[in-house]
Coordinates of C-alpha atoms and ligand atoms in Angstrom, one line a residue:
X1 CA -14.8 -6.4 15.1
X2 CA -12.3 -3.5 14.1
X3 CA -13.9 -1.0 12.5
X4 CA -12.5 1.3 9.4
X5 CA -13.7 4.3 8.0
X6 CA -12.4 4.8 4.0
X7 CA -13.3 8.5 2.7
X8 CA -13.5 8.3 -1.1
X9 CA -15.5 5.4 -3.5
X10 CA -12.6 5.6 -6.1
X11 CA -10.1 2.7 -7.2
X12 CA -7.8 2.6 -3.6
X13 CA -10.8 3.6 -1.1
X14 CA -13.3 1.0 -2.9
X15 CA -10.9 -1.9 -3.7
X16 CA -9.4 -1.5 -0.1
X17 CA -13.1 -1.6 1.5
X18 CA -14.0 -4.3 -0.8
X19 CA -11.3 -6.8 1.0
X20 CA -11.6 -5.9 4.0
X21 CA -15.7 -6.2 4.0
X22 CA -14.5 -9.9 2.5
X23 CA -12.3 -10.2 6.0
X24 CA -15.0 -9.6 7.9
X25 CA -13.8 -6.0 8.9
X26 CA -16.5 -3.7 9.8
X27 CA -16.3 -0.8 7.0
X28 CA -18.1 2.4 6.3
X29 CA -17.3 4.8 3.4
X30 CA -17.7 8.1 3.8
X31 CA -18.0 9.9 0.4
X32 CA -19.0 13.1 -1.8
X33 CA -21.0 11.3 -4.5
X34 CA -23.8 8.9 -5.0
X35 CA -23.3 5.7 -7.6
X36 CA -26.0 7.7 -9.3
X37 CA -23.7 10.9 -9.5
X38 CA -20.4 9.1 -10.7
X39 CA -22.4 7.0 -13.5
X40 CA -24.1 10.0 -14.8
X41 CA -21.2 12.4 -14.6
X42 CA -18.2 13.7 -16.3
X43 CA -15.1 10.8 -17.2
X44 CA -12.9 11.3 -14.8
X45 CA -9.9 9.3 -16.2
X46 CA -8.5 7.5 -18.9
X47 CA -7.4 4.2 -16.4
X48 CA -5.7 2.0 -18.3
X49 CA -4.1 -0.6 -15.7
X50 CA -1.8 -2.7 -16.7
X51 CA -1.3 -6.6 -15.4
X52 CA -0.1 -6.7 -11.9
X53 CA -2.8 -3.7 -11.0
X54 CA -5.2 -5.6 -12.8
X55 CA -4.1 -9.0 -10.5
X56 CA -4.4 -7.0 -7.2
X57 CA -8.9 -7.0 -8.3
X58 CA -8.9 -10.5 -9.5
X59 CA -7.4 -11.5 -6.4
X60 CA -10.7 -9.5 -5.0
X61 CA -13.2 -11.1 -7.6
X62 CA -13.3 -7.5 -8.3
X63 CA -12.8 -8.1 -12.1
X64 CA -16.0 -7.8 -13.2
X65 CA -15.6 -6.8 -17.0
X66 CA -13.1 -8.8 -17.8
X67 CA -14.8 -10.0 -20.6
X68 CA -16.2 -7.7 -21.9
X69 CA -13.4 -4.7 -21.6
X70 CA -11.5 -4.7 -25.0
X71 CA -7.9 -5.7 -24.2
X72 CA -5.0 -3.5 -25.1
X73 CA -2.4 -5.6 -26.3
X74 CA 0.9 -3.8 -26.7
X75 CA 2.2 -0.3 -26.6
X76 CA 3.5 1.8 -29.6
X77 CA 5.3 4.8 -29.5
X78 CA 6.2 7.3 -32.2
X79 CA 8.3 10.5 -32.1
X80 CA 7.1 13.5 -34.2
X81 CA 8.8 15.9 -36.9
X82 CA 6.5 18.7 -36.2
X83 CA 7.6 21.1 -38.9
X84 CA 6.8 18.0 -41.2
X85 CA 4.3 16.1 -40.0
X86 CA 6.5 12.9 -40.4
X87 CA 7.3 10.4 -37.5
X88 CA 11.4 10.7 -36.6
X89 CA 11.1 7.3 -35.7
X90 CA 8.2 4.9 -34.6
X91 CA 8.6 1.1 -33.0
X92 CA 5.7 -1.3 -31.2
X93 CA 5.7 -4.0 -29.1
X94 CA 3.3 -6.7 -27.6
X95 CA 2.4 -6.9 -23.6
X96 CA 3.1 -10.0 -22.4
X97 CA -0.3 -9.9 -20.5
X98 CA -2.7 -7.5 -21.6
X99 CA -4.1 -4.2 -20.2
X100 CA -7.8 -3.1 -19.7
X101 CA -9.7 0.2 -19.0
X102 CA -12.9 0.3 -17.7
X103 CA -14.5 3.7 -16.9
X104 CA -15.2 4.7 -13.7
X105 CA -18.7 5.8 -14.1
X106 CA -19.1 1.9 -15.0
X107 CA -16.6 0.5 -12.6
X108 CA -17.1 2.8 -9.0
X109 CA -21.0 2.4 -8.8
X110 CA -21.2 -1.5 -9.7
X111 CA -17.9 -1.8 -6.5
X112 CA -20.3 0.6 -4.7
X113 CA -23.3 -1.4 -5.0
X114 CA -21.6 -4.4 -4.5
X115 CA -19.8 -3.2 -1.2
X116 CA -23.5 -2.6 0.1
X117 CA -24.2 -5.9 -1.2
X118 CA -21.9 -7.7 1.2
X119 CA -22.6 -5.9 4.4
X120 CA -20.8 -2.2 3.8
X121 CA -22.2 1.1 4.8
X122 CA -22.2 4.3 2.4
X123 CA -22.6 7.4 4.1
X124 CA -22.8 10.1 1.1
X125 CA -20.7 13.3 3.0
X126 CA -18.6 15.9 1.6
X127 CA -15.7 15.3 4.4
X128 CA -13.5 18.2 5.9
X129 CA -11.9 18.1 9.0
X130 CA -15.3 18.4 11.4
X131 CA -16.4 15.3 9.4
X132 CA -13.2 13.5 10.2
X133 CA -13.0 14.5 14.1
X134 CA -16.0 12.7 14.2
X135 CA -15.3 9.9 11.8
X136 CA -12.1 9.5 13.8
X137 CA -13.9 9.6 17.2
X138 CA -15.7 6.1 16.5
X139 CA -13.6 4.2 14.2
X140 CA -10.2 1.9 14.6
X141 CA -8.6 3.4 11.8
X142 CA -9.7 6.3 9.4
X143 CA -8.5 6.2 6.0
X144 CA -8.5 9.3 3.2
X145 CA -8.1 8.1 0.2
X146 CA -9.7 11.3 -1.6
X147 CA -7.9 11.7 -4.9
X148 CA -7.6 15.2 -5.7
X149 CA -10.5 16.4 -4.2
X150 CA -9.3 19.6 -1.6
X151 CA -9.5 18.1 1.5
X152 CA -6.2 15.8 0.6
X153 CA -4.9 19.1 1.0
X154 CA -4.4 19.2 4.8
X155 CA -1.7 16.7 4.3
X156 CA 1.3 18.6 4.4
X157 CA 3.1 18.6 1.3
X158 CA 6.6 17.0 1.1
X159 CA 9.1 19.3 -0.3
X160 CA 12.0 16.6 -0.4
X161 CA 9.7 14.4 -2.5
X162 CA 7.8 16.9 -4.3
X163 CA 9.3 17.9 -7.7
X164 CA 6.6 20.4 -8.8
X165 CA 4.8 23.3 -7.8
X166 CA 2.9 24.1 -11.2
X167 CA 1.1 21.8 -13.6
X168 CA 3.3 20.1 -15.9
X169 CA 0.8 19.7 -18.8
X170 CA -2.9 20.7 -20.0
X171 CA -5.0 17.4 -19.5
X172 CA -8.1 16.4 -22.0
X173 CA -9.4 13.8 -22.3
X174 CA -11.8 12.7 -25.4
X175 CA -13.9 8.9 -25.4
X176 CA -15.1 8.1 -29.0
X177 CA -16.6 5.5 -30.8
X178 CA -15.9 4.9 -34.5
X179 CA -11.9 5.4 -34.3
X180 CA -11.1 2.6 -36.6
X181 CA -8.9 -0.4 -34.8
X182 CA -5.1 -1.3 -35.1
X183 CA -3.7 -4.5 -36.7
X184 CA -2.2 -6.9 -35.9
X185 CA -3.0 -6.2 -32.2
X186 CA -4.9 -3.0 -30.1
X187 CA -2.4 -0.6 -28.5
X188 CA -1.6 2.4 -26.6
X189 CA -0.4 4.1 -29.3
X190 CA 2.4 7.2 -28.2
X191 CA 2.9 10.1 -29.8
X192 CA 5.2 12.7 -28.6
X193 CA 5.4 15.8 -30.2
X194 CA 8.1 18.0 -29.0
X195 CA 7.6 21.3 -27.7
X196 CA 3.6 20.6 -28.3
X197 CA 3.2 17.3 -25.8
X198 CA 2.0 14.2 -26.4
X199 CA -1.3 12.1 -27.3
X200 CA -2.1 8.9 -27.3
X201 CA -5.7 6.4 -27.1
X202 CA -6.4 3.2 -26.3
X203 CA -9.3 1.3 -26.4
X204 CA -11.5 0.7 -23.0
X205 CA -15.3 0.1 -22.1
X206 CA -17.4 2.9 -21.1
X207 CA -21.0 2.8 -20.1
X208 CA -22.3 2.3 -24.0
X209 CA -19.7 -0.5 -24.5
X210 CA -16.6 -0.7 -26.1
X211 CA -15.0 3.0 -27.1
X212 CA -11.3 4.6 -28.1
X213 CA -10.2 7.0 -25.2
X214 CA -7.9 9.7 -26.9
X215 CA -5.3 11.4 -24.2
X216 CA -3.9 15.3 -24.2
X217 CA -1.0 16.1 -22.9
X218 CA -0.1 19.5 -23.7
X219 CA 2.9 21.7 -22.7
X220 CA 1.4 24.6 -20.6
X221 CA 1.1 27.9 -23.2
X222 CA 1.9 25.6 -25.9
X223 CA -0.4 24.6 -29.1
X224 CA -2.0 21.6 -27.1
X225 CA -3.0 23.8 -24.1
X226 CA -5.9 24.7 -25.7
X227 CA -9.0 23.7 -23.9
X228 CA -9.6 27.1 -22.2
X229 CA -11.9 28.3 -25.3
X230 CA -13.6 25.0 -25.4
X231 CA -17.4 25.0 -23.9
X232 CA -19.3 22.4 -25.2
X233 CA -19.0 18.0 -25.7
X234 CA -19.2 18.9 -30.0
X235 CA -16.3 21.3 -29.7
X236 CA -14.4 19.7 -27.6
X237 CA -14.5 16.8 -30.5
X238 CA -13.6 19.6 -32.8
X239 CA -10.5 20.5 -31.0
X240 CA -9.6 17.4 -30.3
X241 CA -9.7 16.5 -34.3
X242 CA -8.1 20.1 -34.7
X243 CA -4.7 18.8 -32.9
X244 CA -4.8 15.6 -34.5
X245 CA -5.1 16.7 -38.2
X246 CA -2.2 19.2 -37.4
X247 CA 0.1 17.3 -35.1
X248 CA -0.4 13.8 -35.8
X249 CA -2.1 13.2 -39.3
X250 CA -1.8 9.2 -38.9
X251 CA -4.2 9.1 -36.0
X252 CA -6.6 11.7 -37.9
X253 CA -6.4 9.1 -40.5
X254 CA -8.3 6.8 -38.0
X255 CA -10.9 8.7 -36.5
X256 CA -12.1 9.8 -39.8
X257 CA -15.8 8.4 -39.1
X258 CA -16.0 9.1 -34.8
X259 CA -18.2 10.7 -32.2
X260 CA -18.3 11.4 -29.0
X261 CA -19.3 8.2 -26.8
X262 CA -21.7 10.1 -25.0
X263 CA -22.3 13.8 -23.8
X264 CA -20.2 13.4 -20.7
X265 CA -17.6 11.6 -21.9
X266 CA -15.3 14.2 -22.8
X267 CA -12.8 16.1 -20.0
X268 CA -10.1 19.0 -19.4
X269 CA -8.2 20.5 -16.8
X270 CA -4.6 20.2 -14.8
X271 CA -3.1 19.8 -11.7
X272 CA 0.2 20.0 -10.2
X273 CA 1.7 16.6 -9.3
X274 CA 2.6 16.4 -5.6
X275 CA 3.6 14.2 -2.6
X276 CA 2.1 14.8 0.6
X277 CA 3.1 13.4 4.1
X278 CA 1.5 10.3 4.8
X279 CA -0.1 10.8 8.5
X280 CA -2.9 14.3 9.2
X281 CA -3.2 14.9 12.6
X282 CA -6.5 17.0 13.9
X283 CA -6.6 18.9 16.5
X284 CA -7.9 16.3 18.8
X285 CA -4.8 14.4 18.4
X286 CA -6.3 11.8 16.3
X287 CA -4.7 10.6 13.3
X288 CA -5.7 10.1 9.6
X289 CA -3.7 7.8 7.6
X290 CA -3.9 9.2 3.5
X291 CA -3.2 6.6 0.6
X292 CA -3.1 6.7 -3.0
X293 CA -3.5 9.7 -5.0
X294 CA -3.9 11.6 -1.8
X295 CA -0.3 11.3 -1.5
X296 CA 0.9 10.4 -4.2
X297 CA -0.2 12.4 -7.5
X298 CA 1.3 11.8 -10.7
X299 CA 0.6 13.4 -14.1
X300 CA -1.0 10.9 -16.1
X301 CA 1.3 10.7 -18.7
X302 CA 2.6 7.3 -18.4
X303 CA -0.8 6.2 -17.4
X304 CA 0.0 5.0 -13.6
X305 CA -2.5 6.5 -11.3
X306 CA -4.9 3.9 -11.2
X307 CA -2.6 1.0 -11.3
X308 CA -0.8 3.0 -8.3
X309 CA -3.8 3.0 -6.4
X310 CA -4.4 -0.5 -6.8
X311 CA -1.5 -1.6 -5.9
X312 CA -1.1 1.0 -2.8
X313 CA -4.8 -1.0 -1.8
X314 CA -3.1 -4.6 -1.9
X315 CA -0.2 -2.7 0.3
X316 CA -2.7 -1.9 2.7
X317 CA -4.7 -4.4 3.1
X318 CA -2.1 -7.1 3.7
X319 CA -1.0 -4.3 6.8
X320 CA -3.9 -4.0 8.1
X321 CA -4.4 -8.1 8.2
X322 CA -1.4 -8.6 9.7
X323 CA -1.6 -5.7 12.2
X324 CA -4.7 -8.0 13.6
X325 CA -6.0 -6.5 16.8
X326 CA -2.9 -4.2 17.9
X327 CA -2.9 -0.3 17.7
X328 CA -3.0 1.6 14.2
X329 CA -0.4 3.7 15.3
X330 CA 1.3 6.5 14.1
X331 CA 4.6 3.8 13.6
X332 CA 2.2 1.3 11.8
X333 CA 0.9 3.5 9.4
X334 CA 4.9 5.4 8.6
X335 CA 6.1 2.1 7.9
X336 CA 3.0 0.8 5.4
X337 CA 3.2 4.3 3.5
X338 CA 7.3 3.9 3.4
X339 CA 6.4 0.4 2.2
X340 CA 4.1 2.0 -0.6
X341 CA 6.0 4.8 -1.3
X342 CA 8.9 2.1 -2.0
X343 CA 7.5 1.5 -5.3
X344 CA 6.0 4.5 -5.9
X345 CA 8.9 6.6 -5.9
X346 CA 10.7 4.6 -8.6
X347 CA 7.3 5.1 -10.5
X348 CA 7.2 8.9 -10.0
X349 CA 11.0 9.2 -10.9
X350 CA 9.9 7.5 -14.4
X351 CA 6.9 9.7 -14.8
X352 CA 8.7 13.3 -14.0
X353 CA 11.3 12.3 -16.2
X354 CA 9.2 12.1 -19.2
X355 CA 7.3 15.6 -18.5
X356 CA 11.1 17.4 -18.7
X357 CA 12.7 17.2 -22.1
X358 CA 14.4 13.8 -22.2
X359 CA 17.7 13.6 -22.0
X360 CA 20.2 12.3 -24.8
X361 CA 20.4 9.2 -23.1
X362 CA 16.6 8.3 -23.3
X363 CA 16.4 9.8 -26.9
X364 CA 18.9 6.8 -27.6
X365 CA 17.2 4.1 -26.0
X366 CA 13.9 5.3 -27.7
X367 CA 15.7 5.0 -31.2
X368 CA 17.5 1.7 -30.6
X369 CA 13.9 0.5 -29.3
X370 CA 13.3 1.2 -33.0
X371 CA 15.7 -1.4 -34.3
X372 CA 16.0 -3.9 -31.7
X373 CA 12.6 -5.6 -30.2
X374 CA 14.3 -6.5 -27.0
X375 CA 14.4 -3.0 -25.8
X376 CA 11.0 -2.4 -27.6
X377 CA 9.6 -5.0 -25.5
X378 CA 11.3 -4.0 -22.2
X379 CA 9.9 -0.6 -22.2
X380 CA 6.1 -1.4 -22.9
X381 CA 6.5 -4.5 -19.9
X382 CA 7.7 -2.0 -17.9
X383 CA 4.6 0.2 -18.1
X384 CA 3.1 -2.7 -15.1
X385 CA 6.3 -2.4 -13.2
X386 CA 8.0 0.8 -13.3
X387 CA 10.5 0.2 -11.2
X388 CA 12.4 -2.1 -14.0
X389 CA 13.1 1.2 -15.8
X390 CA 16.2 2.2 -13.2
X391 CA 18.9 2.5 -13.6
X392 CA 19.2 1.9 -17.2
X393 CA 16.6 5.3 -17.7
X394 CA 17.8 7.3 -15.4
X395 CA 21.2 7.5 -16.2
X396 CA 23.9 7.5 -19.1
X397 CA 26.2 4.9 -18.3
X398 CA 23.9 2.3 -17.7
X399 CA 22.2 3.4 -21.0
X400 CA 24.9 2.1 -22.6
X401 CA 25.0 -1.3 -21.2
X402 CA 21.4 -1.8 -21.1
X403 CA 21.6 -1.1 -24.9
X404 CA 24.8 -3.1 -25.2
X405 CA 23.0 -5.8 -23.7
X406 CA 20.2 -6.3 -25.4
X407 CA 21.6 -6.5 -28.5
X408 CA 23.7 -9.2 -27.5
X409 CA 20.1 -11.1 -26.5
X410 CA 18.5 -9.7 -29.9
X411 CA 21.0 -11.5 -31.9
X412 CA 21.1 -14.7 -29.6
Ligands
FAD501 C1 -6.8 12.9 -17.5 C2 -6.4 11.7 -16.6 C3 -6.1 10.5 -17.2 C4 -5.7 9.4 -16.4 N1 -5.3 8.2 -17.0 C5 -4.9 7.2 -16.3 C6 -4.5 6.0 -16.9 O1 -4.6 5.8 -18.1 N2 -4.0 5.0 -16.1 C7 -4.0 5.1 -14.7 O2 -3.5 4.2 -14.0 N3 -4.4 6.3 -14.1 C8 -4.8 7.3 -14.8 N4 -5.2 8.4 -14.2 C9 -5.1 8.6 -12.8 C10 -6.2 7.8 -12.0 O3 -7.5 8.1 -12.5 C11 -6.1 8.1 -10.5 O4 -4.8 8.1 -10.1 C12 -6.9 7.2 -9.6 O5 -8.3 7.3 -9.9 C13 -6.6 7.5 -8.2 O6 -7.4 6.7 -7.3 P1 -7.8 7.2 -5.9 O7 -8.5 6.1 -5.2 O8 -6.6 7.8 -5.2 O9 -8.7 8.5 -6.1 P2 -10.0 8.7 -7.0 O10 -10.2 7.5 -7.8 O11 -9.9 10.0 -7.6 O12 -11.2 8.7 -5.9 C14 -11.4 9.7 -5.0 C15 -12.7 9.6 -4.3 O13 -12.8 10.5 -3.2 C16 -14.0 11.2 -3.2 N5 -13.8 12.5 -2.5 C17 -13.0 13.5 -2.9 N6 -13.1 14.5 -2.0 C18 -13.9 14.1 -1.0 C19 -14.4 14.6 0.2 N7 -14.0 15.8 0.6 N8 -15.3 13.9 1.0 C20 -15.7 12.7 0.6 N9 -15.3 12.1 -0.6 C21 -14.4 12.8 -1.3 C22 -14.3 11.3 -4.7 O14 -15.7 11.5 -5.0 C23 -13.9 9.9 -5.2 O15 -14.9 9.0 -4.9 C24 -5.7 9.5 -15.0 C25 -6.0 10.7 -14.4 C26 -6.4 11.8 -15.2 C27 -6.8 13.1 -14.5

């Protein structure tokens, strides 16, 4: 039996050692904290995943809350006069199949629990390179698939690929109960505020039940990067009212009766987003093969780390099926990153391009989306696959015929 060592219980390192237990693979995962730990700690995320992310765990039977995770039915997006509190321009449009978010204190120790169920081994371990020489010594193939936690760190970065080398925005994160609901149908709803950042909530499930998760995305030393002075759960619900009343009055309009969904469920920091090379060797010579936000980190602006990591698992796991019984060499695991990073190239192109001030191009597709539903509709079903945005976002000529173009369909 091949066995395969995951370091990290988050979305890529559980979902990927959840199929392969179900394969009859032989899987330990090394990780830094108990199920205890993650359900009683800080959020970590806001996780919306959209369709096809949320495909790759019912293929699993990994779609436990399906049911009882509020849906989020479409995405809305609003541009704001700053100076006068007014939206520029605002449009909405349905998903064709719905999102969900379920917190990870809810979601990582039920998959944790369940992986133990079926026959996996949890080995609770703060991992650094000692940890992985041994780890390495007695296992197949030894995956780190360790977020943002510092030891993803010994992957080289990738200058070529890697845009930033600062923080792009000042994250917070705020989960409430009481924001009062959108008709005719739940969204993301989009705010962007220029020169501020942007904010935007969704519903989700957390460990009470239902809840509103609201999302900060401020512009480092601007209004929104404000969290510094913060220190506790009840003002970090202040400040997060604070921007609101200023910057976007309609939403404050909404969470006019809320509270915090619990005294952990409230989050700030930042982080710079970065691509690392795919393959660490130690100083034994062995190899350890990174996936997921250990390579790839985007900011969470257009909400894609989870769905990213999901879909980076179902990459994997179909590569290390068909690899069968041969070698996991160094060739094997190039090729299944370059097969990730395929798709996840288009998807950081997308994201980057929406943390630098958009260009006229994109300020004109976001206005026609305003008067024409087709293009409405194609940018909020292009949140679950990214890569539809090129080449008509990334550039000014096909703008134009993208826009063109769905006209023509709008009228037909
Ligand atoms: C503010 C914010 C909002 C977000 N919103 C969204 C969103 O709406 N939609 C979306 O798709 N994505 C979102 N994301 C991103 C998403 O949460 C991540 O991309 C996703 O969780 C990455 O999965 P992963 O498996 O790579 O890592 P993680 O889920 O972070 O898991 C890493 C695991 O490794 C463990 N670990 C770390 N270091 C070590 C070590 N040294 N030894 C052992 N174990 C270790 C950790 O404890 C954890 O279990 C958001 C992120 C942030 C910060």
């Amino acid at each position: 039996m091949r066995r395969i060592a995951i370091v990290g219980a988050g979305q890529s390192g559980l979902q990927l050692s959840l199929g392969l237990i179900n394969m009859g693979y032989d899987v330990t995962i090394f990780t830094n904290r108990t199920a205890e730990q993650i359900a009683q700690g800080r959020v970590m995320s806001s996780q919306c995943m959209f369709h096809t992310a949320l495909q790759t765990e019912r293929d699993l039977a990994l779609n436990f809350w399906e049911e009882a995770c509020p849906s989020v039915e479409g995405i809305g997006f609003t541009i704001v006069n700053n100076d006068e509190k007014t939206k520029v321009f605002e449009w909405s449009a349905r998903l064709k199949r719905y999102a969900q978010s379920v917190d990870q204190r809810v979601k990582m120790p039920y998959w944790m629990k369940t992986f133990e169920e079926q026959g996996g081994k949890i080995v609770i371990q703060d991992v650094g390179i000692q940890e992985l020489e041994e780890i390495t010594s007695n296992h197949d193939l030894v995956l780190l698939a360790a977020g943002k936690g510092e030891v993803v760190k010994q992957f080289a970065r990738d200058d070529e690929k890697s845009v930033f080398d600062q923080p792009q925005r000042a994250l917070a994160l705020t989960y409430v109960q009481g924001m009062k609901p959108l008709s005719p149908y739940s969204k993301v709803t989009f705010n962007v505020i220029p020169g501020v950042g942007e904010y935007f909530s969704f519903p989700a499930l957390s460990v009470n039940g239902p809840c509103d998760i609201m999302v900060f995305e401020g512009i480092p030393g601007g209004e929104m990067d404000c969290w510094q002075q913060v220190k506790t759960a009840e003002e970090h619900l202040e400040m997060s009212l604070n921007i609101l009343k200023k910057h976007v009055p309609w939403e404050y309009e909404r969470c006019s009766d809320i509270q915090l969904n619990d005294q952990n469920g409230y989050l700030a920091g930042r982080f710079t987003p970065t691509i690392r090379q795919p393959i660490l060797t130690l100083p034994s010579g062995r190899k350890v093969f990174g996936m997921a936000d250990a390579l790839v980190v985007n900011d969470p602006i257009t909400g894609q780390g989870s769905n990213n990591a999901a879909k980076c698992s179902k990459i994997y796991f179909d590569a290390i099926l068909a690899q069968a019984d041969q070698d996991f060499s160094s060739q094997w695991m190039q090729k299944t990153f370059d097969q990730y990073w395929e798709y996840a190239e288009k998807v950081v192109a997308w994201t980057n391009s929406l943390l630098a001030p958009p260009t006229p191009h994109m300020i004109e597709i976001l206005m026609e989306a305003s008067r024409n539903q087709t293009i409405a509709s194609e940018i909020a079903n292009n949140f679950d696959h990214p890569v539809d945005f090129s080449p008509w976002w990334f550039d000014a000529e096909s703008a134009k015929q993208f826009i063109k173009q769905s006209h023509v369909k709008q009228v037909a």
